[in-house]
Amino acid sequence: GVLTSNEFNTKGKQFAADRLIGLTGVVTKEIKPGEKGEVKIEYQTWQAISRENQTFNCGTQVVVSEIIGNKLLVQQIKEIDIN
C-alpha cells in the first residue's frame, strides 16, 4: 500500500532516531531533571531528557543512550581513559 505522508514521517523519524544511539549532540535548550530540553545532532533538533536526572546547559555535549518514543535519553559524555 501507499504510505500517507504522516505515516512515512513517523516511521522515517523512528528509524532515524534509532541510528542516533551512541552519537553525541549539543544541548540547544536546557535539559533539567524531569523536564524536556532539546539536543541538536547533525542538522536536526530532537526533544531530549536527562537519563540520570542531571541538568545540561546550552552548549553542553551529551551522548544519546536510548530512544523512548520520540525523545532521546541523553547522558554526560564519559571520559574515556585510553591508558
Coordinates of N, CA and C in Angstrom, one line a residue:
G1 N 0.8 -1.2 0.0 CA 0.0 0.0 0.0 C 0.9 1.3 0.0
V2 N 0.2 2.3 -0.2 CA 0.9 3.6 -0.2 C 0.9 4.2 1.2
L3 N 2.0 4.7 1.6 CA 2.1 5.3 2.9 C 1.6 6.7 2.8
T4 N 0.8 7.1 3.8 CA 0.5 8.6 3.8 C 1.7 9.3 4.3
S5 N 1.8 10.6 4.0 CA 3.0 11.3 4.4 C 3.1 11.3 5.9
N6 N 2.0 11.3 6.6 CA 2.1 11.2 8.1 C 2.7 9.9 8.6
E7 N 2.3 8.8 8.0 CA 2.8 7.5 8.4 C 4.3 7.5 8.0
F8 N 4.6 8.0 6.9 CA 6.0 7.9 6.4 C 6.9 8.7 7.3
N9 N 6.5 9.9 7.7 CA 7.3 10.7 8.6 C 7.5 10.0 10.0
T10 N 6.4 9.4 10.5 CA 6.6 8.7 11.8 C 7.6 7.6 11.7
K11 N 7.4 6.7 10.7 CA 8.3 5.6 10.5 C 9.7 6.0 10.2
G12 N 9.8 7.0 9.3 CA 11.1 7.5 8.9 C 11.9 8.1 10.1
K13 N 11.1 8.9 11.0 CA 11.8 9.5 12.1 C 12.2 8.5 13.1
Q14 N 11.4 7.5 13.4 CA 11.8 6.4 14.3 C 13.0 5.7 13.8
F15 N 13.0 5.4 12.6 CA 14.2 4.7 12.0 C 15.4 5.6 12.2
A16 N 15.3 6.9 11.9 CA 16.4 7.9 12.0 C 16.8 8.0 13.5
A17 N 15.8 7.9 14.4 CA 16.2 8.1 15.8 C 17.0 6.9 16.3
D18 N 16.7 5.7 15.8 CA 17.4 4.5 16.3 C 18.9 4.6 16.0
R19 N 19.2 5.2 14.8 CA 20.7 5.3 14.5 C 21.4 6.4 15.3
L20 N 20.7 7.2 16.1 CA 21.3 8.2 16.9 C 22.0 7.7 18.2
I21 N 21.6 6.5 18.6 CA 22.1 5.9 19.8 C 23.7 5.8 19.7
G22 N 24.3 6.4 20.7 CA 25.8 6.4 20.7 C 26.4 7.7 20.1
L23 N 25.6 8.5 19.4 CA 26.1 9.7 18.8 C 26.1 10.8 19.9
T24 N 26.9 11.8 19.6 CA 27.0 13.0 20.5 C 26.2 14.1 19.9
G25 N 25.6 14.9 20.7 CA 24.9 16.1 20.3 C 25.2 17.3 21.2
V26 N 24.7 18.4 20.8 CA 24.9 19.6 21.6 C 23.5 20.1 22.1
V27 N 23.4 20.4 23.4 CA 22.2 20.9 24.0 C 21.9 22.3 23.5
T28 N 20.7 22.4 22.9 CA 20.3 23.8 22.4 C 19.2 24.4 23.2
K29 N 18.5 23.6 24.1 CA 17.6 24.1 25.1 C 17.8 23.3 26.4
E30 N 18.1 24.1 27.4 CA 18.5 23.4 28.7 C 17.6 22.2 29.1
I31 N 18.3 21.2 29.5 CA 17.6 20.0 30.0 C 17.7 19.9 31.5
K32 N 16.6 19.9 32.2 CA 16.6 19.8 33.6 C 16.0 18.5 34.0
P33 N 16.2 18.0 35.3 CA 15.7 16.8 35.8 C 14.2 16.8 35.6
G34 N 13.6 15.8 34.9 CA 12.2 15.6 34.8 C 11.6 16.6 33.7
E35 N 12.4 17.4 33.1 CA 11.9 18.3 32.0 C 12.6 18.1 30.7
K36 N 11.9 18.2 29.6 CA 12.4 18.1 28.3 C 13.2 19.3 27.9
G37 N 14.3 19.0 27.2 CA 15.1 20.1 26.6 C 15.2 19.7 25.1
E38 N 16.2 20.3 24.5 CA 16.5 19.9 23.1 C 18.0 19.7 22.8
V39 N 18.2 18.8 21.9 CA 19.6 18.5 21.5 C 19.7 18.5 20.0
K40 N 20.7 19.1 19.5 CA 20.9 19.1 18.1 C 22.0 18.1 17.7
I41 N 21.6 17.2 16.8 CA 22.6 16.2 16.3 C 22.6 16.3 14.8
E42 N 23.8 16.4 14.3 CA 23.9 16.7 12.8 C 23.2 17.9 12.5
Y43 N 22.1 17.9 11.7 CA 21.4 19.1 11.4 C 20.0 19.1 11.9
Q44 N 19.7 18.2 12.8 CA 18.3 18.1 13.3 C 18.3 18.2 14.8
T45 N 17.2 18.9 15.3 CA 17.0 19.1 16.7 C 15.9 18.1 17.2
W46 N 16.2 17.5 18.3 CA 15.4 16.5 18.9 C 15.0 16.9 20.4
Q47 N 13.8 16.4 20.8 CA 13.5 16.6 22.2 C 14.3 15.6 23.0
A48 N 14.8 16.0 24.2 CA 15.7 15.1 24.9 C 15.4 15.3 26.4
I49 N 15.6 14.2 27.1 CA 15.5 14.2 28.6 C 16.8 13.6 29.1
S50 N 17.1 14.0 30.4 CA 18.4 13.5 31.0 C 18.2 12.1 31.6
R51 N 19.1 11.2 31.3 CA 19.0 9.8 31.7 C 19.2 9.7 33.2
E52 N 20.1 10.6 33.8 CA 20.4 10.4 35.2 C 20.0 11.7 36.0
N53 N 18.9 12.3 35.6 CA 18.4 13.5 36.4 C 19.4 14.5 36.6
Q54 N 20.2 14.8 35.5 CA 21.2 15.8 35.6 C 20.6 17.1 34.8
T55 N 21.2 18.2 35.1 CA 20.9 19.4 34.3 C 22.0 19.6 33.3
F56 N 21.6 19.8 32.0 CA 22.6 20.1 31.0 C 22.3 21.5 30.4
N57 N 23.3 22.4 30.5 CA 23.1 23.7 30.0 C 23.3 23.7 28.5
C58 N 22.8 24.8 27.8 CA 23.0 25.0 26.4 C 24.5 25.0 26.1
G59 N 24.8 24.3 25.0 CA 26.2 24.2 24.6 C 26.9 23.0 25.1
T60 N 26.3 22.3 26.0 CA 26.9 21.1 26.6 C 26.8 19.9 25.6
Q61 N 27.9 19.2 25.5 CA 27.9 18.0 24.6 C 27.4 16.8 25.4
V62 N 26.5 16.0 24.9 CA 25.9 14.9 25.5 C 25.9 13.7 24.5
V63 N 25.7 12.5 25.1 CA 25.7 11.3 24.2 C 24.3 10.7 24.4
V64 N 23.7 10.2 23.2 CA 22.4 9.6 23.2 C 22.6 8.1 23.7
S65 N 21.8 7.7 24.8 CA 21.9 6.4 25.3 C 20.7 5.5 24.9
E66 N 19.6 6.1 24.7 CA 18.4 5.4 24.4 C 17.4 6.3 23.8
I67 N 16.4 5.7 23.1 CA 15.3 6.4 22.5 C 14.0 5.9 23.2
I68 N 13.2 6.9 23.6 CA 11.9 6.5 24.2 C 10.8 7.3 23.4
G69 N 10.1 6.6 22.6 CA 9.1 7.3 21.7 C 9.8 8.2 20.8
N70 N 9.5 9.5 20.9 CA 10.2 10.5 20.0 C 11.2 11.3 20.8
K71 N 11.6 10.9 22.1 CA 12.5 11.6 22.9 C 13.8 10.8 23.0
L72 N 14.9 11.6 23.1 CA 16.2 11.0 23.2 C 16.6 11.0 24.7
L73 N 17.1 9.9 25.2 CA 17.6 9.9 26.6 C 19.1 10.2 26.5
V74 N 19.6 11.3 27.1 CA 21.0 11.6 26.9 C 21.7 11.6 28.3
Q75 N 23.0 11.5 28.2 CA 23.8 11.5 29.4 C 25.1 12.1 29.2
Q76 N 25.8 12.4 30.3 CA 27.1 13.0 30.2 C 28.1 12.1 29.4
I77 N 28.9 12.8 28.6 CA 29.9 12.0 27.9 C 31.0 11.6 28.9
K78 N 31.2 10.3 29.0 CA 32.2 9.8 29.9 C 33.6 10.0 29.4
E79 N 34.5 10.4 30.2 CA 35.9 10.5 29.8 C 36.4 9.1 29.6
I80 N 36.9 8.9 28.4 CA 37.5 7.5 28.1 C 39.0 7.5 28.4
D81 N 39.4 6.6 29.3 CA 40.8 6.6 29.6 C 41.4 5.6 28.7
I82 N 42.3 6.1 27.8 CA 42.9 5.3 26.8 C 44.1 4.4 27.3
N83 N 44.7 4.8 28.5 CA 45.8 4.1 29.0 C 45.4 2.7 29.6

